[in-house]
mmCIF file of C-alpha atoms in Angstrom:
data_model
loop_
_atom_site.group_PDB
_atom_site.id
_atom_site.type_symbol
_atom_site.label_atom_id
_atom_site.label_comp_id
_atom_site.label_asym_id
_atom_site.label_seq_id
_atom_site.Cartn_x
_atom_site.Cartn_y
_atom_site.Cartn_z
ATOM 1 C CA MET A 2 -10.676 -30.543 -9.107
ATOM 2 C CA ASP A 3 -13.255 -29.290 -11.589
ATOM 3 C CA GLU A 4 -14.778 -25.874 -11.005
ATOM 4 C CA TRP A 5 -18.397 -25.422 -12.078
ATOM 5 C CA TRP A 6 -20.213 -22.115 -12.529
ATOM 6 C CA ASP A 7 -23.903 -21.283 -12.748
ATOM 7 C CA VAL A 8 -24.783 -19.792 -16.112
ATOM 8 C CA VAL A 9 -26.919 -16.663 -15.679
ATOM 9 C CA ASP A 10 -28.609 -14.164 -17.954
ATOM 10 C CA ALA A 11 -27.696 -10.476 -18.342
ATOM 11 C CA GLY A 12 -29.686 -9.622 -15.238
ATOM 12 C CA GLY A 13 -28.062 -12.298 -13.110
ATOM 13 C CA GLY A 14 -31.050 -14.601 -13.268
ATOM 14 C CA ALA A 15 -30.503 -18.341 -13.225
ATOM 15 C CA THR A 16 -30.767 -20.207 -16.522
ATOM 16 C CA GLY A 17 -30.785 -23.625 -14.898
ATOM 17 C CA THR A 18 -27.522 -24.678 -16.526
ATOM 18 C CA THR A 19 -23.925 -24.924 -15.349
ATOM 19 C CA PHE A 20 -20.570 -24.701 -17.098
ATOM 20 C CA ARG A 21 -17.200 -26.232 -16.253
ATOM 21 C CA ARG A 22 -14.340 -23.763 -16.155
ATOM 22 C CA GLY A 23 -11.885 -24.296 -19.006
ATOM 23 C CA ASP A 24 -14.316 -26.028 -21.337
ATOM 24 C CA SER A 25 -14.952 -24.650 -24.811
ATOM 25 C CA GLY A 26 -18.350 -23.589 -26.075
ATOM 26 C CA TRP A 27 -19.391 -20.901 -23.619
ATOM 27 C CA PRO A 28 -23.038 -20.060 -24.429
ATOM 28 C CA VAL A 29 -23.121 -16.760 -26.305
ATOM 29 C CA GLY A 30 -25.035 -14.019 -24.528
ATOM 30 C CA SER A 31 -24.725 -15.716 -21.148
ATOM 31 C CA PHE A 32 -22.710 -14.809 -18.074
ATOM 32 C CA HIS A 33 -21.276 -16.147 -14.838
ATOM 33 C CA LEU A 34 -20.910 -14.283 -11.551
ATOM 34 C CA VAL A 35 -17.556 -12.883 -10.415
ATOM 35 C CA VAL A 36 -17.211 -11.340 -6.957
ATOM 36 C CA THR A 37 -14.546 -9.070 -5.508
ATOM 37 C CA VAL A 38 -14.108 -7.593 -2.037
ATOM 38 C CA CYS A 39 -12.573 -4.278 -1.021
ATOM 39 C CA VAL A 40 -11.589 -4.547 2.649
ATOM 40 C CA HIS A 41 -11.190 -1.179 4.386
ATOM 41 C CA ARG A 42 -9.922 -0.022 7.739
ATOM 42 C CA ALA A 43 -11.287 2.596 10.087
ATOM 43 C CA ASP A 44 -8.804 5.138 8.693
ATOM 44 C CA GLY A 45 -10.155 4.688 5.160
ATOM 45 C CA THR A 46 -7.237 2.680 3.782
ATOM 46 C CA VAL A 47 -8.030 -0.384 1.669
ATOM 47 C CA LEU A 48 -6.410 -3.775 1.095
ATOM 48 C CA VAL A 49 -4.907 -4.509 -2.320
ATOM 49 C CA THR A 50 -3.224 -7.762 -3.285
ATOM 50 C CA GLN A 51 -0.731 -8.706 -5.988
ATOM 51 C CA ARG A 52 -1.408 -11.805 -8.067
ATOM 52 C CA ALA A 53 1.049 -14.684 -7.782
ATOM 53 C CA PRO A 54 3.472 -15.319 -10.687
ATOM 54 C CA THR A 55 1.665 -18.533 -11.662
ATOM 55 C CA LYS A 56 -1.730 -16.846 -12.007
ATOM 56 C CA GLU A 57 -3.295 -15.254 -15.078
ATOM 57 C CA PHE A 58 -2.466 -11.524 -15.054
ATOM 58 C CA ALA A 59 0.590 -12.400 -12.952
ATOM 59 C CA TYR A 60 1.995 -9.611 -10.752
ATOM 60 C CA GLY A 61 -1.075 -7.439 -11.301
ATOM 61 C CA TRP A 62 -2.628 -5.666 -8.313
ATOM 62 C CA GLU A 63 -6.312 -6.070 -7.512
ATOM 63 C CA PHE A 64 -8.876 -6.623 -4.768
ATOM 64 C CA PRO A 65 -9.382 -10.210 -3.583
ATOM 65 C CA GLY A 66 -12.061 -12.144 -5.437
ATOM 66 C CA GLY A 67 -12.955 -14.729 -8.034
ATOM 67 C CA SER A 68 -15.792 -16.653 -9.641
ATOM 68 C CA ALA A 69 -18.841 -17.833 -7.716
ATOM 69 C CA LEU A 70 -19.225 -21.610 -7.751
ATOM 70 C CA ALA A 71 -22.359 -23.397 -8.877
ATOM 71 C CA GLY A 72 -25.059 -23.085 -6.228
ATOM 72 C CA GLU A 73 -23.176 -20.338 -4.371
ATOM 73 C CA SER A 74 -24.617 -16.877 -3.693
ATOM 74 C CA GLY A 75 -22.566 -13.802 -4.448
ATOM 75 C CA ARG A 76 -22.066 -12.988 -0.776
ATOM 76 C CA ALA A 77 -21.060 -16.537 0.102
ATOM 77 C CA ALA A 78 -18.607 -16.558 -2.800
ATOM 78 C CA ALA A 79 -17.133 -13.231 -1.714
ATOM 79 C CA CYS A 80 -16.569 -14.514 1.837
ATOM 80 C CA ARG A 81 -14.971 -17.722 0.543
ATOM 81 C CA GLU A 82 -12.639 -15.962 -1.901
ATOM 82 C CA LEU A 83 -11.536 -13.473 0.751
ATOM 83 C CA ARG A 84 -10.848 -16.283 3.204
ATOM 84 C CA GLU A 85 -8.942 -18.404 0.669
ATOM 85 C CA GLU A 86 -6.744 -15.554 -0.561
ATOM 86 C CA THR A 87 -6.080 -13.594 2.639
ATOM 87 C CA ALA A 88 -7.339 -15.690 5.611
ATOM 88 C CA LEU A 89 -9.704 -12.833 6.552
ATOM 89 C CA GLU A 90 -13.049 -14.106 7.844
ATOM 90 C CA VAL A 91 -16.152 -11.950 7.379
ATOM 91 C CA ALA A 92 -19.866 -12.725 7.651
ATOM 92 C CA PRO A 93 -21.988 -12.469 4.498
ATOM 93 C CA ASP A 94 -24.269 -9.865 6.064
ATOM 94 C CA ALA A 95 -21.226 -7.664 6.841
ATOM 95 C CA LEU A 96 -20.623 -7.145 3.115
ATOM 96 C CA GLN A 97 -21.990 -4.007 1.497
ATOM 97 C CA TRP A 98 -22.785 -4.375 -2.191
ATOM 98 C CA VAL A 99 -21.422 -1.440 -4.224
ATOM 99 C CA GLY A 100 -22.387 -2.238 -7.784
ATOM 100 C CA ARG A 101 -22.049 -4.494 -10.796
ATOM 101 C CA PHE A 102 -19.892 -4.227 -13.923
ATOM 102 C CA THR A 103 -20.761 -6.247 -17.015
ATOM 103 C CA GLU A 104 -17.935 -7.862 -18.985
ATOM 104 C CA ASP A 105 -18.111 -10.070 -22.078
ATOM 105 C CA SER A 106 -19.117 -13.194 -20.173
ATOM 106 C CA ALA A 107 -19.071 -12.121 -16.534
ATOM 107 C CA LEU A 108 -21.107 -10.025 -14.135
ATOM 108 C CA VAL A 109 -18.646 -8.538 -11.656
ATOM 109 C CA ASP A 110 -20.053 -7.599 -8.244
ATOM 110 C CA LEU A 111 -17.977 -5.389 -5.952
ATOM 111 C CA PHE A 112 -18.480 -5.515 -2.180
ATOM 112 C CA VAL A 113 -16.861 -3.441 0.560
ATOM 113 C CA VAL A 114 -16.383 -4.624 4.129
ATOM 114 C CA ARG A 115 -14.704 -3.353 7.270
ATOM 115 C CA GLU A 116 -11.532 -5.202 8.303
ATOM 116 C CA PRO A 117 -12.496 -7.737 10.973
ATOM 117 C CA ALA A 118 -11.317 -6.765 14.459
ATOM 118 C CA GLY A 119 -8.174 -8.578 15.559
ATOM 119 C CA SER A 120 -7.577 -10.088 12.123
ATOM 120 C CA THR A 121 -4.270 -10.561 10.329
ATOM 121 C CA VAL A 122 -3.760 -10.853 6.581
ATOM 122 C CA ARG A 123 -2.095 -14.194 5.819
ATOM 123 C CA PRO A 124 -2.083 -14.519 2.033
ATOM 124 C CA ASP A 125 -2.067 -17.859 0.257
ATOM 125 C CA PRO A 126 1.229 -17.778 -1.727
ATOM 126 C CA ALA A 127 -0.412 -19.737 -4.528
ATOM 127 C CA GLU A 128 -2.821 -16.829 -4.998
ATOM 128 C CA VAL A 129 -1.147 -13.707 -3.616
ATOM 129 C CA MET A 130 2.549 -12.703 -3.716
ATOM 130 C CA ALA A 131 2.239 -9.348 -1.895
ATOM 131 C CA TRP A 132 -0.310 -7.083 -0.265
ATOM 132 C CA ASN A 133 -0.592 -3.510 0.984
ATOM 133 C CA TRP A 134 -2.959 -1.018 2.615
ATOM 134 C CA LEU A 135 -3.484 2.090 0.461
ATOM 135 C CA ALA A 136 -5.397 5.341 0.725
ATOM 136 C CA VAL A 137 -8.298 5.491 -1.727
ATOM 137 C CA SER A 138 -6.455 8.135 -3.757
ATOM 138 C CA GLU A 139 -3.487 5.783 -4.071
ATOM 139 C CA VAL A 140 -5.719 3.141 -5.659
ATOM 140 C CA VAL A 141 -6.430 5.583 -8.493
ATOM 141 C CA GLU A 142 -2.686 6.210 -8.848
ATOM 142 C CA LEU A 143 -2.138 2.451 -8.940
ATOM 143 C CA ARG A 144 -4.644 2.145 -11.781
ATOM 144 C CA GLN A 145 -3.033 5.047 -13.668
ATOM 145 C CA SER A 146 0.448 3.572 -13.264
ATOM 146 C CA GLY A 147 -0.616 0.487 -15.226
ATOM 147 C CA VAL A 148 0.295 -2.114 -12.600
ATOM 148 C CA MET A 149 -3.207 -3.351 -11.793
ATOM 149 C CA ALA A 150 -4.404 -6.624 -13.278
ATOM 150 C CA ALA A 151 -5.784 -5.846 -16.735
ATOM 151 C CA PRO A 152 -9.502 -6.380 -16.004
ATOM 152 C CA TRP A 153 -9.370 -3.862 -13.177
ATOM 153 C CA GLY A 154 -9.005 -0.769 -15.349
ATOM 154 C CA PRO A 155 -12.597 -0.620 -16.587
ATOM 155 C CA ARG A 156 -13.932 -2.136 -13.361
ATOM 156 C CA LEU A 157 -12.439 0.678 -11.308
ATOM 157 C CA ASP A 158 -13.612 3.327 -13.733
ATOM 158 C CA ALA A 159 -17.173 2.077 -13.324
ATOM 159 C CA LEU A 160 -17.331 1.095 -9.644
ATOM 160 C CA TRP A 161 -14.637 2.934 -7.703
ATOM 161 C CA PRO A 162 -16.466 6.279 -7.141
ATOM 162 C CA ALA A 163 -19.339 4.493 -5.416
ATOM 163 C CA ALA A 164 -16.925 2.328 -3.431
ATOM 164 C CA VAL A 165 -14.998 5.380 -2.230
ATOM 165 C CA ALA A 166 -18.201 7.083 -1.078
ATOM 166 C CA SER A 167 -19.099 4.000 0.940
ATOM 167 C CA ILE A 168 -15.620 3.594 2.439
ATOM 168 C CA LEU A 169 -15.174 7.229 3.419
ATOM 169 C CA SER A 170 -18.630 7.444 4.942
ATOM 170 C CA ALA A 171 -17.652 4.603 7.264
ATOM 171 C CA ALA A 172 -14.120 5.825 7.977
ATOM 172 C CA GLU A 173 -13.216 7.198 11.374
ATOM 173 C CA PRO A 174 -10.611 9.924 11.798
ATOM 174 C CA SER A 175 -7.395 8.259 12.920
ATOM 175 C CA ALA A 176 -5.496 10.217 15.532
ATOM 176 C CA VAL A 177 -1.761 10.534 15.042
ATOM 177 C CA ARG A 178 0.208 8.960 17.887
ATOM 178 C CA LEU A 179 3.503 10.679 18.600
ATOM 179 C CA GLU A 180 5.835 9.057 21.104
ATOM 180 C CA ALA A 181 8.662 10.496 23.147
ATOM 181 C CA HIS A 182 11.989 9.812 21.491
ATOM 182 C CA ARG A 183 13.393 6.382 22.269
ATOM 183 C CA ASP A 184 17.065 5.457 22.070
ATOM 184 C CA SER A 185 15.944 2.033 20.879
ATOM 185 C CA TRP A 186 14.947 3.551 17.528
ATOM 186 C CA ALA A 187 18.627 3.907 16.643
ATOM 187 C CA ASP A 188 19.197 0.278 17.592
ATOM 188 C CA ASP A 189 16.183 -0.775 15.542
ATOM 189 C CA PHE A 190 17.620 1.066 12.546
ATOM 190 C CA SER A 191 21.038 -0.545 12.971
ATOM 191 C CA CYS A 192 19.546 -4.037 13.071
ATOM 192 C CA GLU A 193 17.386 -3.348 10.040
ATOM 193 C CA ALA A 194 20.300 -1.841 8.119
ATOM 194 C CA SER A 195 22.337 -4.981 8.724
ATOM 195 C CA ARG A 196 19.488 -7.145 7.456
ATOM 196 C CA LEU A 197 19.119 -5.037 4.330
ATOM 197 C CA VAL A 198 22.828 -5.122 3.533
ATOM 198 C CA THR A 199 22.800 -8.902 3.939
ATOM 199 C CA VAL A 200 19.840 -9.270 1.575
ATOM 200 C CA LEU A 201 20.803 -6.669 -1.036
ATOM 201 C CA GLY A 202 24.571 -7.118 -0.964
ATOM 202 C CA ASP A 203 26.527 -5.059 -3.472
ATOM 203 C CA ARG A 204 23.323 -3.517 -4.814
ATOM 204 C CA VAL A 205 23.596 -1.126 -1.846
ATOM 205 C CA LEU A 206 26.222 1.602 -1.451
ATOM 206 C CA ALA A 207 24.889 3.240 1.737
ATOM 207 C CA VAL A 208 22.116 2.827 4.331
ATOM 208 C CA GLU A 209 21.086 5.731 6.578
ATOM 209 C CA HIS A 210 18.493 6.508 9.224
ATOM 210 C CA ILE A 211 16.151 9.351 8.182
ATOM 211 C CA GLY A 212 12.857 10.772 9.406
ATOM 212 C CA SER A 213 11.927 11.992 12.863
ATOM 213 C CA THR A 214 13.086 8.805 14.619
ATOM 214 C CA ALA A 215 16.621 9.736 13.502
ATOM 215 C CA ILE A 216 16.564 13.047 15.422
ATOM 216 C CA PRO A 217 17.557 12.645 19.110
ATOM 217 C CA GLY A 218 14.991 14.120 21.479
ATOM 218 C CA LEU A 219 12.301 14.643 18.812
ATOM 219 C CA GLU A 220 8.870 13.100 19.297
ATOM 220 C CA ALA A 221 7.843 10.847 16.420
ATOM 221 C CA LYS A 222 5.492 8.220 15.154
ATOM 222 C CA PRO A 223 7.067 4.822 15.942
ATOM 223 C CA VAL A 224 8.002 4.145 12.306
ATOM 224 C CA ILE A 225 11.641 3.768 11.239
ATOM 225 C CA ASP A 226 12.441 5.555 7.970
ATOM 226 C CA ILE A 227 15.478 4.258 6.106
ATOM 227 C CA ALA A 228 17.308 5.670 3.072
ATOM 228 C CA VAL A 229 19.297 3.365 0.789
ATOM 229 C CA ARG A 230 21.677 4.432 -1.944
ATOM 230 C CA ALA A 231 21.442 1.910 -4.756
ATOM 231 C CA ALA A 232 24.439 0.953 -6.839
ATOM 232 C CA ALA A 233 24.657 2.545 -10.269
ATOM 233 C CA ASP A 234 23.484 -0.617 -12.030
ATOM 234 C CA THR A 235 20.561 -1.247 -9.634
ATOM 235 C CA ASP A 236 16.984 -0.149 -10.345
ATOM 236 C CA PRO A 237 15.516 1.238 -7.073
ATOM 237 C CA MET A 238 12.023 0.296 -8.277
ATOM 238 C CA ALA A 239 12.847 -3.360 -8.941
ATOM 239 C CA LEU A 240 13.874 -4.680 -5.524
ATOM 240 C CA GLY A 241 10.477 -6.072 -4.513
ATOM 241 C CA PRO A 242 11.283 -9.765 -5.093
ATOM 242 C CA LEU A 243 14.537 -9.499 -3.127
ATOM 243 C CA LEU A 244 12.918 -7.624 -0.234
ATOM 244 C CA ALA A 245 9.732 -9.705 -0.013
ATOM 245 C CA PRO A 246 11.276 -12.441 2.188
ATOM 246 C CA THR A 247 12.215 -9.756 4.739
ATOM 247 C CA GLY A 248 8.587 -8.604 4.983
ATOM 248 C CA TYR A 249 8.740 -5.532 2.761
ATOM 249 C CA THR A 250 6.027 -4.741 0.228
ATOM 250 C CA GLN A 251 6.569 -2.287 -2.604
ATOM 251 C CA HIS A 252 4.501 0.872 -2.206
ATOM 252 C CA ARG A 253 3.776 1.299 -5.911
ATOM 253 C CA ALA A 254 1.353 4.169 -5.431
ATOM 254 C CA GLY A 255 3.975 6.269 -3.679
ATOM 255 C CA PRO A 256 6.609 8.595 -5.189
ATOM 256 C CA LYS A 257 7.680 7.786 -8.722
ATOM 257 C CA ASN A 258 11.211 9.206 -8.425
ATOM 258 C CA HIS A 259 12.522 6.540 -6.050
ATOM 259 C CA GLY A 260 11.591 3.117 -4.727
ATOM 260 C CA VAL A 261 9.465 2.896 -1.587
ATOM 261 C CA TYR A 262 8.939 -0.319 0.365
ATOM 262 C CA THR A 263 7.046 -0.742 3.646
ATOM 263 C CA ARG A 264 6.974 -3.324 6.402
ATOM 264 C CA GLU A 265 4.201 -3.960 8.923
ATOM 265 C CA ARG A 266 3.759 -5.868 12.157
ATOM 266 C CA ASP A 267 0.285 -6.878 13.339
ATOM 267 C CA GLY A 268 -1.284 -4.551 10.775
ATOM 268 C CA ALA A 269 0.713 -1.469 11.825
ATOM 269 C CA ARG A 270 3.463 0.018 9.674
ATOM 270 C CA THR A 271 6.876 -0.205 11.354
ATOM 271 C CA HIS A 272 9.429 0.610 8.640
ATOM 272 C CA ILE A 273 9.517 2.662 5.447
ATOM 273 C CA LEU A 274 12.418 2.009 3.099
ATOM 274 C CA HIS A 275 13.323 4.688 0.529
ATOM 275 C CA VAL A 276 15.695 3.478 -2.204
ATOM 276 C CA PHE A 277 17.386 6.187 -4.266
ATOM 277 C CA ALA A 278 19.397 5.973 -7.463
ATOM 278 C CA SER A 279 23.083 6.591 -6.840
ATOM 279 C CA ASP A 280 23.046 9.986 -8.581
ATOM 280 C CA GLN A 281 20.088 11.189 -6.461
ATOM 281 C CA TRP A 282 21.777 10.570 -3.139
ATOM 282 C CA ASP A 283 23.602 13.841 -2.442
ATOM 283 C CA GLU A 284 20.516 16.000 -3.012
ATOM 284 C CA CYS A 285 17.640 13.810 -1.871
ATOM 285 C CA ASN A 286 15.212 15.803 0.252
ATOM 286 C CA GLN A 287 14.849 13.323 3.073
ATOM 287 C CA ARG A 288 18.570 13.370 3.880
ATOM 288 C CA LEU A 289 18.803 17.153 3.628
ATOM 289 C CA VAL A 290 15.884 17.706 6.029
ATOM 290 C CA ARG A 291 17.430 15.230 8.458
ATOM 291 C CA ASP A 292 20.825 16.963 8.286
ATOM 292 C CA LYS A 293 19.252 20.361 8.981
ATOM 293 C CA LEU A 294 17.392 19.021 12.008
ATOM 294 C CA LEU A 295 20.515 17.316 13.334
ATOM 295 C CA SER A 296 22.550 20.522 13.113
ATOM 296 C CA ASP A 297 20.033 23.249 14.033
ATOM 297 C CA PRO A 298 18.159 23.098 17.373
ATOM 298 C CA THR A 299 15.967 26.048 16.334
ATOM 299 C CA ALA A 300 14.751 24.083 13.303
ATOM 300 C CA VAL A 301 13.929 21.163 15.585
ATOM 301 C CA ALA A 302 11.949 23.464 17.884
ATOM 302 C CA ARG A 303 9.930 24.873 14.970
ATOM 303 C CA TYR A 304 9.256 21.433 13.600
ATOM 304 C CA ARG A 305 8.283 20.037 17.009
ATOM 305 C CA GLU A 306 5.783 22.818 17.637
ATOM 306 C CA VAL A 307 4.033 22.311 14.301
ATOM 307 C CA LYS A 308 3.950 18.523 14.379
ATOM 308 C CA THR A 309 2.712 18.225 17.969
ATOM 309 C CA ARG A 310 -0.048 20.740 17.286
ATOM 310 C CA ALA A 311 -0.980 18.897 14.080
ATOM 311 C CA ALA A 312 -1.045 15.549 15.900
ATOM 312 C CA ARG A 313 -3.505 16.893 18.462
ATOM 313 C CA SER A 314 -5.875 18.402 15.920
ATOM 314 C CA SER A 315 -5.509 16.250 12.796
ATOM 315 C CA ASP A 316 -6.277 12.751 11.640
ATOM 316 C CA GLY A 317 -3.623 10.748 9.833
ATOM 317 C CA ARG A 318 -4.463 12.141 6.426
ATOM 318 C CA ALA A 319 -4.331 15.769 7.547
ATOM 319 C CA TYR A 320 -1.200 15.388 9.683
ATOM 320 C CA THR A 321 1.262 15.375 6.780
ATOM 321 C CA ALA A 322 -0.464 18.296 5.088
ATOM 322 C CA ALA A 323 -0.302 20.318 8.315
ATOM 323 C CA LYS A 324 3.492 19.835 8.457
ATOM 324 C CA SER A 325 4.137 20.715 4.820
ATOM 325 C CA GLN A 326 5.030 24.389 5.267
ATOM 326 C CA VAL A 327 7.621 23.922 8.008
ATOM 327 C CA VAL A 328 9.185 20.930 6.217
ATOM 328 C CA GLN A 329 9.513 23.037 3.069
ATOM 329 C CA GLN A 330 11.117 25.846 5.069
ATOM 330 C CA VAL A 331 13.628 23.496 6.683
ATOM 331 C CA LEU A 332 14.515 21.992 3.309
ATOM 332 C CA ASP A 333 14.898 25.395 1.647
ATOM 333 C CA GLU A 334 17.258 26.544 4.393
ATOM 334 C CA GLU A 335 19.470 23.482 4.033
ATOM 335 C CA ARG A 336 19.534 23.644 0.246
ATOM 336 C CA ALA A 337 20.407 27.341 0.324
ATOM 337 C CA ALA A 338 23.263 26.654 2.741
ATOM 338 C CA ARG A 339 24.635 24.159 0.205
ATOM 339 C CA GLY A 340 24.151 26.466 -2.768
ATOM 340 C CA LEU A 341 21.265 24.424 -4.180
ATOM 341 C CA GLU A 342 18.080 25.821 -5.676
ATOM 342 C CA SER A 343 14.722 25.336 -3.980
ATOM 343 C CA VAL A 344 12.631 22.315 -4.957
ATOM 344 C CA SER A 345 9.377 20.895 -3.638
ATOM 345 C CA ALA A 346 9.814 18.933 -0.443
ATOM 346 C CA TRP A 347 7.259 16.375 -1.612
ATOM 347 C CA ASP A 348 8.494 13.715 -4.001
ATOM 348 C CA LYS A 349 6.408 12.987 -7.061
#
């Protein structure tokens, strides 16, 4: 089916002519309208999508969007593109216009919008191969890592500061929900470990339960953290295509020293998968902190006191920072007991 665009001038004004996508002879000095939508949640995280392999700029990350069709307003086009790519339905008047970036033959309008209540992202596989919710700072890291679709570098440089100001002004502090320890977390891990071994096969040498849900009796967020030791010939950062059918999305803006993949259910994160190179395994921080907590009740008591206090007084973004000192202390103690030098507890 042919796709027709309105041809506009540098100010976005109509010229009274249209152009069919793919034809040669684009009128020099003219433009067409491109729209893109940054969907954000109450906690300030934003939706990013990864382009399907068959698309131009395949595998690149971006915000949903595309070209406005002939006769279509920017807001109507933004709503349509968002719906087609992610199944999210928003009203045109819910969109907040952030700004415009001028490219060689396109005027790119960026909108932000709050995630619709009760909605679920259901990407069209012809358009989107993966998606994730990221903190605004992680979007910058994504751009710097070079994995965004090529046009998004200059677009972000021009429009992202204004978008962030709009998103953060609308964000609501998100309280951290700690739950009493549940025996079912161990069962959940065991089931997930079996699934992962089935999918990854001999690319995996070991699968272990880490994080607070691995410590009996310790309150925790209901998220299962899993550590995987990759085989020597397996790249921990390259397992995305294999893990995608199981619901995992690569967290590309996370640590750069090991692979991180996350899984969600109904918009809430349920599992975090950390994949380490084989030679990292014996000294990886997450396993060492877990081992210290499993063997030292006094360390558990210190950690519990700090994390429960932080959960009462912090939003999600401040919670991790509030725990940083005690986590570093626990790690240092375990490393010293093993004759290892101190390193930062936070992976880079």
